[in-house]
mmCIF file with all atom_site columns, C-alpha atoms in Angstrom:
data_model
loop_
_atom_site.group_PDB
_atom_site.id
_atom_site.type_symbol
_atom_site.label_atom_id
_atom_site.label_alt_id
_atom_site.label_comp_id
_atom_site.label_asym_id
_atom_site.label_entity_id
_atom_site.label_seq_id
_atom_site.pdbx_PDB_ins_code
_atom_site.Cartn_x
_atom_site.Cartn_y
_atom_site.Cartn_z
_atom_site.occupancy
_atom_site.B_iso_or_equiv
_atom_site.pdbx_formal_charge
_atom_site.auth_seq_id
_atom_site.auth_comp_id
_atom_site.auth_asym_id
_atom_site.auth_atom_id
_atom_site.pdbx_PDB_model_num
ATOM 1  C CA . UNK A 1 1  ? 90.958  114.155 87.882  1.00 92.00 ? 1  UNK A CA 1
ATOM 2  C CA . UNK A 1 2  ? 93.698  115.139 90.530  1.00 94.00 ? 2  UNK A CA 1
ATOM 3  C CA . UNK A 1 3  ? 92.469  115.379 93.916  1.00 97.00 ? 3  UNK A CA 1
ATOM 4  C CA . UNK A 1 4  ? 93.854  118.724 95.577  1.00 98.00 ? 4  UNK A CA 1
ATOM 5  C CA . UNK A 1 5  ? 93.574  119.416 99.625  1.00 98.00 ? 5  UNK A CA 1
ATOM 6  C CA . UNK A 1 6  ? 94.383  123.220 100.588 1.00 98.00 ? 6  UNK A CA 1
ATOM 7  C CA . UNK A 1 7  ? 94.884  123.255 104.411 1.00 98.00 ? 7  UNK A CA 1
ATOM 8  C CA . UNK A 1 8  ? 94.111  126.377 106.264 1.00 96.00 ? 8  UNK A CA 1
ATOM 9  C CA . UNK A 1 9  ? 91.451  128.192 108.657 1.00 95.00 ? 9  UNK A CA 1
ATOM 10 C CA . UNK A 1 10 ? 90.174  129.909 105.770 1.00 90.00 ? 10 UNK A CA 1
ATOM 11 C CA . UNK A 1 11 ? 92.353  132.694 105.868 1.00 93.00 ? 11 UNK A CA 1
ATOM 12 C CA . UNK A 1 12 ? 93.588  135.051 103.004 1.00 96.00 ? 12 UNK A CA 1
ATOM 13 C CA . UNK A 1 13 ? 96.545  133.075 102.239 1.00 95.00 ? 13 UNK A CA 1
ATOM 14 C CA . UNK A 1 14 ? 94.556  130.312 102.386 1.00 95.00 ? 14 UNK A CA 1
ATOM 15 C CA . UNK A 1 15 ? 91.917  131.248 100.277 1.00 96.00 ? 15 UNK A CA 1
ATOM 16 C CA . UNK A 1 16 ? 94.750  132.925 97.640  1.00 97.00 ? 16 UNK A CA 1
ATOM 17 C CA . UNK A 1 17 ? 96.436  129.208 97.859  1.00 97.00 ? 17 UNK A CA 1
ATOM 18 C CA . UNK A 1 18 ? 93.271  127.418 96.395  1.00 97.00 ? 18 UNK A CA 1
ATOM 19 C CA . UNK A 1 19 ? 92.754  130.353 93.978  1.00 97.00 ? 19 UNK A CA 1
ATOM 20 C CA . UNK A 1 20 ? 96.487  129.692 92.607  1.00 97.00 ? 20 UNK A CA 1
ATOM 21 C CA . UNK A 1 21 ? 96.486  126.338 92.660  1.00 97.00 ? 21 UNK A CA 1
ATOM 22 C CA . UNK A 1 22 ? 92.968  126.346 90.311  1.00 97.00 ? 22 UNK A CA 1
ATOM 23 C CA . UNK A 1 23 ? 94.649  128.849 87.810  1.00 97.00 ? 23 UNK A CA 1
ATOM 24 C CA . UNK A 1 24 ? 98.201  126.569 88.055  1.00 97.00 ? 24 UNK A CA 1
ATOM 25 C CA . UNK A 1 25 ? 95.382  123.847 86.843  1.00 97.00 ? 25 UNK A CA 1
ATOM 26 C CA . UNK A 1 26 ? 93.480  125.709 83.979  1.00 96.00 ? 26 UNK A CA 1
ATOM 27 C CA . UNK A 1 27 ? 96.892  126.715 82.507  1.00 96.00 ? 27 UNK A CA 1
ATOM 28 C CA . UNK A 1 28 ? 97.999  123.482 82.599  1.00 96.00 ? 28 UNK A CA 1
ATOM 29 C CA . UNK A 1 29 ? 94.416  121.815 81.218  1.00 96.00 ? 29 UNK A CA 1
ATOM 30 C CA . UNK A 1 30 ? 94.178  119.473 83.958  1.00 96.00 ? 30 UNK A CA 1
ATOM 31 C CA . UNK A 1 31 ? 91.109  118.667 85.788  1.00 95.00 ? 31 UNK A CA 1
ATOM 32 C CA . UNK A 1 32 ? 91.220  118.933 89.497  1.00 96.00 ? 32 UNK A CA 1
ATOM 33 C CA . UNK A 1 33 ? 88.943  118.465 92.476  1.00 97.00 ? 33 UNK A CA 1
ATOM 34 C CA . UNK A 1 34 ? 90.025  121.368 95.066  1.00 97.00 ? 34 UNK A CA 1
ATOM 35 C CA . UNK A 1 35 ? 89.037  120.359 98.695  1.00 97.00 ? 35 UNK A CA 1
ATOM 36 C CA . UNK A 1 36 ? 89.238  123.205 101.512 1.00 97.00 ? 36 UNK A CA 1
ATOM 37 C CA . UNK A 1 37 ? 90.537  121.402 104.722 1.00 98.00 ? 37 UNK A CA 1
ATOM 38 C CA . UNK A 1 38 ? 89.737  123.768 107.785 1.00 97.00 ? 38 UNK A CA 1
ATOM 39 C CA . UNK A 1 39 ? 89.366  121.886 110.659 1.00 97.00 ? 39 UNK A CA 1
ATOM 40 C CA . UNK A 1 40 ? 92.344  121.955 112.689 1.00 96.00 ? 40 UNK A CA 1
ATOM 41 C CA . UNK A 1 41 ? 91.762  118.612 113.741 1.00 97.00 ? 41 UNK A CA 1
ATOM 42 C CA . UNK A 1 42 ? 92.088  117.744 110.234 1.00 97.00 ? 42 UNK A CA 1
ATOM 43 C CA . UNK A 1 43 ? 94.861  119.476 109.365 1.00 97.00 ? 43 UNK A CA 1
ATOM 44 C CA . UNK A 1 44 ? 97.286  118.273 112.468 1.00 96.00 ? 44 UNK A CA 1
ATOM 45 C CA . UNK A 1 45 ? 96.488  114.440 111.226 1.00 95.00 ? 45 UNK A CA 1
ATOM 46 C CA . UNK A 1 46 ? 97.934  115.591 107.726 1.00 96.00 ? 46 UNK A CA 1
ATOM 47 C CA . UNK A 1 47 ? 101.265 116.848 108.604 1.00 95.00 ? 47 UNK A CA 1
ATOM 48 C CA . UNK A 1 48 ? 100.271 120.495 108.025 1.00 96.00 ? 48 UNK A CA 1
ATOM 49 C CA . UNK A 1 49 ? 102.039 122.671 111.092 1.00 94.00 ? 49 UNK A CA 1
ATOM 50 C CA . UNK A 1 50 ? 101.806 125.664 109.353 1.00 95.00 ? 50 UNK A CA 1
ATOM 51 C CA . UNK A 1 51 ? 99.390  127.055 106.989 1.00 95.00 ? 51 UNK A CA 1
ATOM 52 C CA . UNK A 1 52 ? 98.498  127.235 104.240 1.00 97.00 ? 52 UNK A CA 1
ATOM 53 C CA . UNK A 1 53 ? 99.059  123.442 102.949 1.00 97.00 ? 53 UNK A CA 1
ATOM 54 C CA . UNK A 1 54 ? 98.948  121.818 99.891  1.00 98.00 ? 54 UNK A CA 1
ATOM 55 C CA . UNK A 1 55 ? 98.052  117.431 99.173  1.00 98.00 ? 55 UNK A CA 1
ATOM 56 C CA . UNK A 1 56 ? 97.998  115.852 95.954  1.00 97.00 ? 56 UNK A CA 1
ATOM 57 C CA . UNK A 1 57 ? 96.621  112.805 95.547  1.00 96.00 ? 57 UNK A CA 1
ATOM 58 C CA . UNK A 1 58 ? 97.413  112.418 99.438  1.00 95.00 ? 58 UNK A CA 1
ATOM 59 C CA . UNK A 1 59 ? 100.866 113.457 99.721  1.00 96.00 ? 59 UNK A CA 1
ATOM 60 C CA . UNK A 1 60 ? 101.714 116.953 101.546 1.00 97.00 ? 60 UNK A CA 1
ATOM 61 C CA . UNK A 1 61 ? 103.933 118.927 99.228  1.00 97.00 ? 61 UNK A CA 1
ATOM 62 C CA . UNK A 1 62 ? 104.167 122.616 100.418 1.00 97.00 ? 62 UNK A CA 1
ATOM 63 C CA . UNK A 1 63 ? 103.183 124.407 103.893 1.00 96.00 ? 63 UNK A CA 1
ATOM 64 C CA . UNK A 1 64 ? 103.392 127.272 105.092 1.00 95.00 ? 64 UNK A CA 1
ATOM 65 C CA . UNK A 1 65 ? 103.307 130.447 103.316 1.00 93.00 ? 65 UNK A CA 1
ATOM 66 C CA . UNK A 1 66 ? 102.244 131.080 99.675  1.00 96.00 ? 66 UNK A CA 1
ATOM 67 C CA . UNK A 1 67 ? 103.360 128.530 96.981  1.00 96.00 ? 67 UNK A CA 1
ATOM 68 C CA . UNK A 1 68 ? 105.981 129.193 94.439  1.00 95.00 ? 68 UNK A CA 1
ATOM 69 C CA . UNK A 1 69 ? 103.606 129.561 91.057  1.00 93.00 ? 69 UNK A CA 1
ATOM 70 C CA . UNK A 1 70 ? 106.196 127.284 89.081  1.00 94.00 ? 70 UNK A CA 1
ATOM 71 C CA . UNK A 1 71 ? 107.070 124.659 91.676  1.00 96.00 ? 71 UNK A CA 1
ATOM 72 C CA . UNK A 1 72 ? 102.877 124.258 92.096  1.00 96.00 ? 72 UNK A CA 1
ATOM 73 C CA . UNK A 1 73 ? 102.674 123.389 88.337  1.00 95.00 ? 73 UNK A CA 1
ATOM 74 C CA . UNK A 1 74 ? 105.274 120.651 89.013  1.00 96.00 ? 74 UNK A CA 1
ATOM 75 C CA . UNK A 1 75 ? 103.257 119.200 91.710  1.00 95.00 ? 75 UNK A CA 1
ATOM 76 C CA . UNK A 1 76 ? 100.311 119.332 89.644  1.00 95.00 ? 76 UNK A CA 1
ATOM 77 C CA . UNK A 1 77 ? 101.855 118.322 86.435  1.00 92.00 ? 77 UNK A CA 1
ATOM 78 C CA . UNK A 1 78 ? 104.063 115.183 88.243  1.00 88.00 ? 78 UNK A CA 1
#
């Protein structure tokens, strides 16, 4: 199981971002644990200067803005 962080404040991009990246998943038949970051705190230590962010496994792949659909099934898939 592939441990995913979203980083936002909860907003509607944010929200949309975890929504995406659990469909991305389901089409792709991988199991995933999707973690809502949104304590600010929290998301300064990990890099994220604009929202909405995106870990896996750890590393920061994509902030700010909403994801490209096919570029999030590479992160997932890699």
């Amino acid at each position: 199981m592939k441990t995913i962080k979203v980083f936002g404040p909860g907003c509607k991009r944010c929200e949309t971002t975890a929504e995406m990246v659990k469909a991305a998943a389901a089409e792709l038949g991988l199991e995933v644990d999707v973690e809502k970051v949104t304590d600010a705190r929290a998301i300064a230590m990990a890099g994220v200067m604009s929202t909405p962010g995106i870990s896996v496994e750890g590393a920061l792949v994509h902030a700010g803005g909403l994801p490209d659909a096919g570029k999030l099934k590479d992160w997932l898939s890699a």
